[in-house]
Coordinates of C-alpha atoms in Angstrom, one line a residue:
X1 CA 116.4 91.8 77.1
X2 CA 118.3 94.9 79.0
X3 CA 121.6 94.8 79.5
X4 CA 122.9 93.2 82.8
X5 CA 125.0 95.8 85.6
X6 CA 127.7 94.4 85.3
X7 CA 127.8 95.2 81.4
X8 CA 126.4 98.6 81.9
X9 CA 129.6 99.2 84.3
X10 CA 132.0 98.4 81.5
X11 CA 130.5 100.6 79.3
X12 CA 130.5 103.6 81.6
X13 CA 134.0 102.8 82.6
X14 CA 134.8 102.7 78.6
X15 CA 133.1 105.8 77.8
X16 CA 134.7 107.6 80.2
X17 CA 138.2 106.8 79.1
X18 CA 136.7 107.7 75.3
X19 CA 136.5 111.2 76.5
X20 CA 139.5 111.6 79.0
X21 CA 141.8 109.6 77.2
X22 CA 144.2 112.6 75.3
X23 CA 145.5 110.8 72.4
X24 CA 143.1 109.4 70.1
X25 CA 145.6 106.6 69.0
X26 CA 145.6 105.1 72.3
X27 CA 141.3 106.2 72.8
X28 CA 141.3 103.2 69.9
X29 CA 143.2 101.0 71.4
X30 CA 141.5 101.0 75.0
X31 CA 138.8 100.4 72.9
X32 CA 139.6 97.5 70.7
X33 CA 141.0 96.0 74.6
X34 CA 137.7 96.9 76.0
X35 CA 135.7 95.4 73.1
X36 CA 137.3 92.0 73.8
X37 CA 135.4 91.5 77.2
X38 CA 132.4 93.5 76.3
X39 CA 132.1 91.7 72.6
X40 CA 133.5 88.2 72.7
X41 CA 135.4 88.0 69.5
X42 CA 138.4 86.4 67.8
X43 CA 139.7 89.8 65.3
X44 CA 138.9 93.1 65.0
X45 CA 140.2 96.0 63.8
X46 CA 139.5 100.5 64.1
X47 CA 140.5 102.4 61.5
X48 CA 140.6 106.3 60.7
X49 CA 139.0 108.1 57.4
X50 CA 138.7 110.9 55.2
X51 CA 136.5 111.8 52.6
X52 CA 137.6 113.1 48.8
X53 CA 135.6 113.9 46.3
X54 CA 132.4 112.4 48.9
X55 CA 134.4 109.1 48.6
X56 CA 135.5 108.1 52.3
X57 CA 139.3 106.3 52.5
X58 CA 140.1 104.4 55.3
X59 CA 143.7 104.5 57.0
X60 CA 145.6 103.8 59.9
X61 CA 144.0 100.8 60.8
X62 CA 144.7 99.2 64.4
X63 CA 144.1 95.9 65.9
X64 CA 145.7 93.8 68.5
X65 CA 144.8 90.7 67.2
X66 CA 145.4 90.5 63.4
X67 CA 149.1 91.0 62.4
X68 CA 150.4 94.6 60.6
X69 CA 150.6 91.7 57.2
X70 CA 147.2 90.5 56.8
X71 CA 145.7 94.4 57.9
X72 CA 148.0 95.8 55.0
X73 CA 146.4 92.6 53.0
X74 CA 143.2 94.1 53.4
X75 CA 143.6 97.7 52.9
X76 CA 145.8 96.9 49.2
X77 CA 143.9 93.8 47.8
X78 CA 140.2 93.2 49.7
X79 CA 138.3 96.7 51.0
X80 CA 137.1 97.2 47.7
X81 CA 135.9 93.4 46.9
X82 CA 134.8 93.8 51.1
X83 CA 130.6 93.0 51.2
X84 CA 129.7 95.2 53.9
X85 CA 131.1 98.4 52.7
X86 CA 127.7 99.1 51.0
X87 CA 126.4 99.8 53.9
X88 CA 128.3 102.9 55.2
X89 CA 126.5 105.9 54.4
X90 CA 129.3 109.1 54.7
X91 CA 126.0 111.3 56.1
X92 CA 125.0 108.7 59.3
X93 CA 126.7 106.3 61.7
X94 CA 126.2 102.9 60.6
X95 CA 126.2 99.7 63.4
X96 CA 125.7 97.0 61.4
X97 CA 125.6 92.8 61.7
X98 CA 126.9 91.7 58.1
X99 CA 124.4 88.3 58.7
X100 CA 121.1 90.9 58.8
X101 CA 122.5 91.8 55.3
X102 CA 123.9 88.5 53.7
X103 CA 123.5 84.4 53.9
X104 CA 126.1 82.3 54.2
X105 CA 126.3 81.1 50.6
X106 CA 127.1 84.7 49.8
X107 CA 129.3 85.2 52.2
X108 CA 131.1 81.6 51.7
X109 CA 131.4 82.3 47.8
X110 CA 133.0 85.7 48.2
X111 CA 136.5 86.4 47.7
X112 CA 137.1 88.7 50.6
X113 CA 136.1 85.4 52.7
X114 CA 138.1 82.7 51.1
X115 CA 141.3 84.7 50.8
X116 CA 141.4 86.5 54.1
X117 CA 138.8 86.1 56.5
X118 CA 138.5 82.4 56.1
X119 CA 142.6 81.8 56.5
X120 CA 142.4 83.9 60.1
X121 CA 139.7 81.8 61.3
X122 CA 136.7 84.7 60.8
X123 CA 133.2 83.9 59.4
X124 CA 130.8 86.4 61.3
X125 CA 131.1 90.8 61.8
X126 CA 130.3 93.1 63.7
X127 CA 131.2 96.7 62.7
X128 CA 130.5 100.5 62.4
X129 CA 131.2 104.2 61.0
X130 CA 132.1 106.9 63.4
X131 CA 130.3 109.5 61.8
X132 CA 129.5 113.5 63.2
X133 CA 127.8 115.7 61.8
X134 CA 127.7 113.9 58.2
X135 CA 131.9 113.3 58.6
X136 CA 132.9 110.2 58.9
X137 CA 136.1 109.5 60.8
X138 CA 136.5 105.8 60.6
X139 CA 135.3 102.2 61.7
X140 CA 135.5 99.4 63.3
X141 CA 135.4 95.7 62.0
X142 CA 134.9 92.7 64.7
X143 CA 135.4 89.4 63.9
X144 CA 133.5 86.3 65.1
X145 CA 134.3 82.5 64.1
X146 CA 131.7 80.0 62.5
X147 CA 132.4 78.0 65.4
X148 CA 131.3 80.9 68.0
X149 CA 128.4 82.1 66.2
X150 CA 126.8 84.9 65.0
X151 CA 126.8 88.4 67.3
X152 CA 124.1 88.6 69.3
X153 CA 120.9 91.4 69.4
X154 CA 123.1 92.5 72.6
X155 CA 126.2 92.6 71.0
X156 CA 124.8 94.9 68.8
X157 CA 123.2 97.5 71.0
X158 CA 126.7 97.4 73.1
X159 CA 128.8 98.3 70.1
X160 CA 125.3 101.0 68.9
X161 CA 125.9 102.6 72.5
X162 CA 129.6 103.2 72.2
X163 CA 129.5 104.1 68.4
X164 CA 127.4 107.0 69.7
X165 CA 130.2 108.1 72.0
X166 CA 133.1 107.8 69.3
X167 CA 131.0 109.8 67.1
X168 CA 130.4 112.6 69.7
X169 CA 134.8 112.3 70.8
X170 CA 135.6 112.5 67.6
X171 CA 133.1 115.8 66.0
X172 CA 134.5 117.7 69.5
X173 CA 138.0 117.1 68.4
X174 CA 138.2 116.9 64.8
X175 CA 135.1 119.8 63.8
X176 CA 135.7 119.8 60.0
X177 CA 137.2 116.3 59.9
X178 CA 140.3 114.6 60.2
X179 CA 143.6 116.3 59.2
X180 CA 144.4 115.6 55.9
X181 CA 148.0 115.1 56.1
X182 CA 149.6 111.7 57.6
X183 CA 148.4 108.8 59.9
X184 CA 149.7 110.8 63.5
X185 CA 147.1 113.8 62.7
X186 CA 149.6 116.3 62.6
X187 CA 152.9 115.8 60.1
X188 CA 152.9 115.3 56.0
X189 CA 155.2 112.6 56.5
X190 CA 153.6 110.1 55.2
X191 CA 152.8 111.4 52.4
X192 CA 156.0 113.7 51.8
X193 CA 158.0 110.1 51.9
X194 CA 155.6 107.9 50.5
X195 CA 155.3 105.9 53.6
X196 CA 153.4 102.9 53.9
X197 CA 150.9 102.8 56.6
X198 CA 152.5 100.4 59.1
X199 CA 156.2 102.9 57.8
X200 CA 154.5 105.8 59.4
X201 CA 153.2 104.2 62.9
X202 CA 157.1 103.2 63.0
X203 CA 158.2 106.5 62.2
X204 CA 156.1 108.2 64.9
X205 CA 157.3 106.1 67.6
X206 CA 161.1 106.7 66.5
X207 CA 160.6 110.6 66.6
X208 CA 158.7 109.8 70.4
X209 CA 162.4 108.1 70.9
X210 CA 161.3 104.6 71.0
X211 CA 163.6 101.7 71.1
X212 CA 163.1 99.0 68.0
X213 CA 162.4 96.9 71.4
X214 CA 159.5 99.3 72.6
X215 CA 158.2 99.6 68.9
X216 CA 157.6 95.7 69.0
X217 CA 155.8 95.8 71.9
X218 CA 153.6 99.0 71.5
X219 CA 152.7 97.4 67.7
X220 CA 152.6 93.8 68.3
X221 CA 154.9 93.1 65.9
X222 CA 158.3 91.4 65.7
X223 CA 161.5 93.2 66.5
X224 CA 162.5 91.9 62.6
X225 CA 159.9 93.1 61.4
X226 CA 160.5 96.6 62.9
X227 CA 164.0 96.6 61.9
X228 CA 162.6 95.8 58.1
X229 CA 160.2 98.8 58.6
X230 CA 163.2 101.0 59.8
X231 CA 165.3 100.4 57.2
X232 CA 162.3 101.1 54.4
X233 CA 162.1 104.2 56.0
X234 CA 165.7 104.8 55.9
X235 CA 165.9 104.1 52.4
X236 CA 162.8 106.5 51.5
X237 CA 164.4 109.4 53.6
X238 CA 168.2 108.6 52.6
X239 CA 169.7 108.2 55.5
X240 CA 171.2 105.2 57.3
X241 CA 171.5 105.9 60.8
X242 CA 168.2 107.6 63.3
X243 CA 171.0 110.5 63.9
X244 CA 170.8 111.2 60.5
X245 CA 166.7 110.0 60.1
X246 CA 166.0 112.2 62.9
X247 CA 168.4 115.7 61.9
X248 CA 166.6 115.4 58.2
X249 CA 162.7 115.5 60.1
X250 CA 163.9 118.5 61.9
X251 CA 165.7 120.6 59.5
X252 CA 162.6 119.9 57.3
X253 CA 160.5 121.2 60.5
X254 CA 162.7 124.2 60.3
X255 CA 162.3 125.2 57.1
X256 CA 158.7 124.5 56.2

């Protein structure tokens, strides 16, 4: 069946803030917020990549519905045990249903399930690359519970039609790929301070002069938990105060 108006309307409204929207961080967010109402769903998640070697890693990963724990969860104990990783091809975008692929004994016997999809209430996905010319720049997980079913043929050809706009946004921005040097696309920081992924979206904030307040809100995270974020970066930087945090990131600008 076609897609109703009303749907069609959301997903030009969408795809224009894809391409207008300035900074890709917050593109993926208006699209995980948009992909609520277009794709009913409990958790989901976009995250960025590059490829080493011809071996994609995935980084950065945003959600607002799963907390910064159970994403860092994933990323250091699950992607590689994750069953639907097969599936991305580095050379073509991939929209895929994970129950085209695999039955529900599979799926129910898998560790990936039991140990972290299972305990946040997911059972069904949704997902795809973002892939341009053969580069892939990330994905994007959605979650389903058993209780609300499987995605549906519609479901899938919404999240095909947007994939094919990320794909195009990202190849206009990022020609020869995503920078290979920290999770903000522009600073070694990260790496330079071996930063953990959720250190660095803290770290960016505090050089944009946010407030441990505003970092809560703009992460979905606790204020504690922020202040346990700031003071791992503090201790990986040596300082103990953002004066001092913030006089070290520039005379480092400075001198590289």
């Amino acid at each position: 069946m076609p897609l109703q108006d009303n749907v069609w309307r959301k997903i030009d409204y969408l795809v224009n803030l894809i391409y207008s929207t300035i900074d890709i961080n917050d593109m993926r967010k208006i699209v995980l917020a948009s992909l609520e109402d277009l794709i009913p769903h409990q958790k989901s998640f976009f995250d960025l990549c590059i490829t080493e070697s011809n071996i994609p890693h995935f980084f950065y990963p945003l959600s607002l519905n799963i907390d910064s724990m159970n994403l860092d969860d994933y990323y250091d104990k699950y992607q590689q045990l994750d069953y639907t990783t097969w599936m991305f091809n580095t050379n073509d975008p991939v929209v895929y249903r994970d129950s085209t692929w695999i039955n529900d004994a599979t799926r129910e016997n898998s560790v990936i399930y039991n140990s972290w999809m299972k305990p946040m209430g997911a059972y069904y996905s949704l997902g795809c690359t973002i892939v341009s010319n053969s580069i892939m720049y990330g994905s994007i997980t959605i979650f389903r519970s058993k209780e609300a079913g499987d995605f549906s043929d519609d479901d899938l050809d919404i999240l095909t039609i947007i994939n094919k706009h990320l794909n195009k946004r990202f190849g206009l921005q990022y020609p020869k790929g995503l920078p290979k040097n920290g999770t903000n696309l522009e600073d070694g920081l990260r790496e330079k301070y071996f930063l953990s992924q959720r250190e660095d979206e803290v770290l960016q904030l505090i050089i944009k002069g946010n407030s441990n307040s505003e970092i809560s809100k703009k992460l979905y995270i606790s204020e504690n938990t922020v202040k346990k974020h700031v003071n791992n970066i503090y201790s990986k930087i040596g300082v103990n105060t953002r004066t001092k945090l913030l006089h070290v990131l520039k005379q480092g600008a400075i001198n590289n």
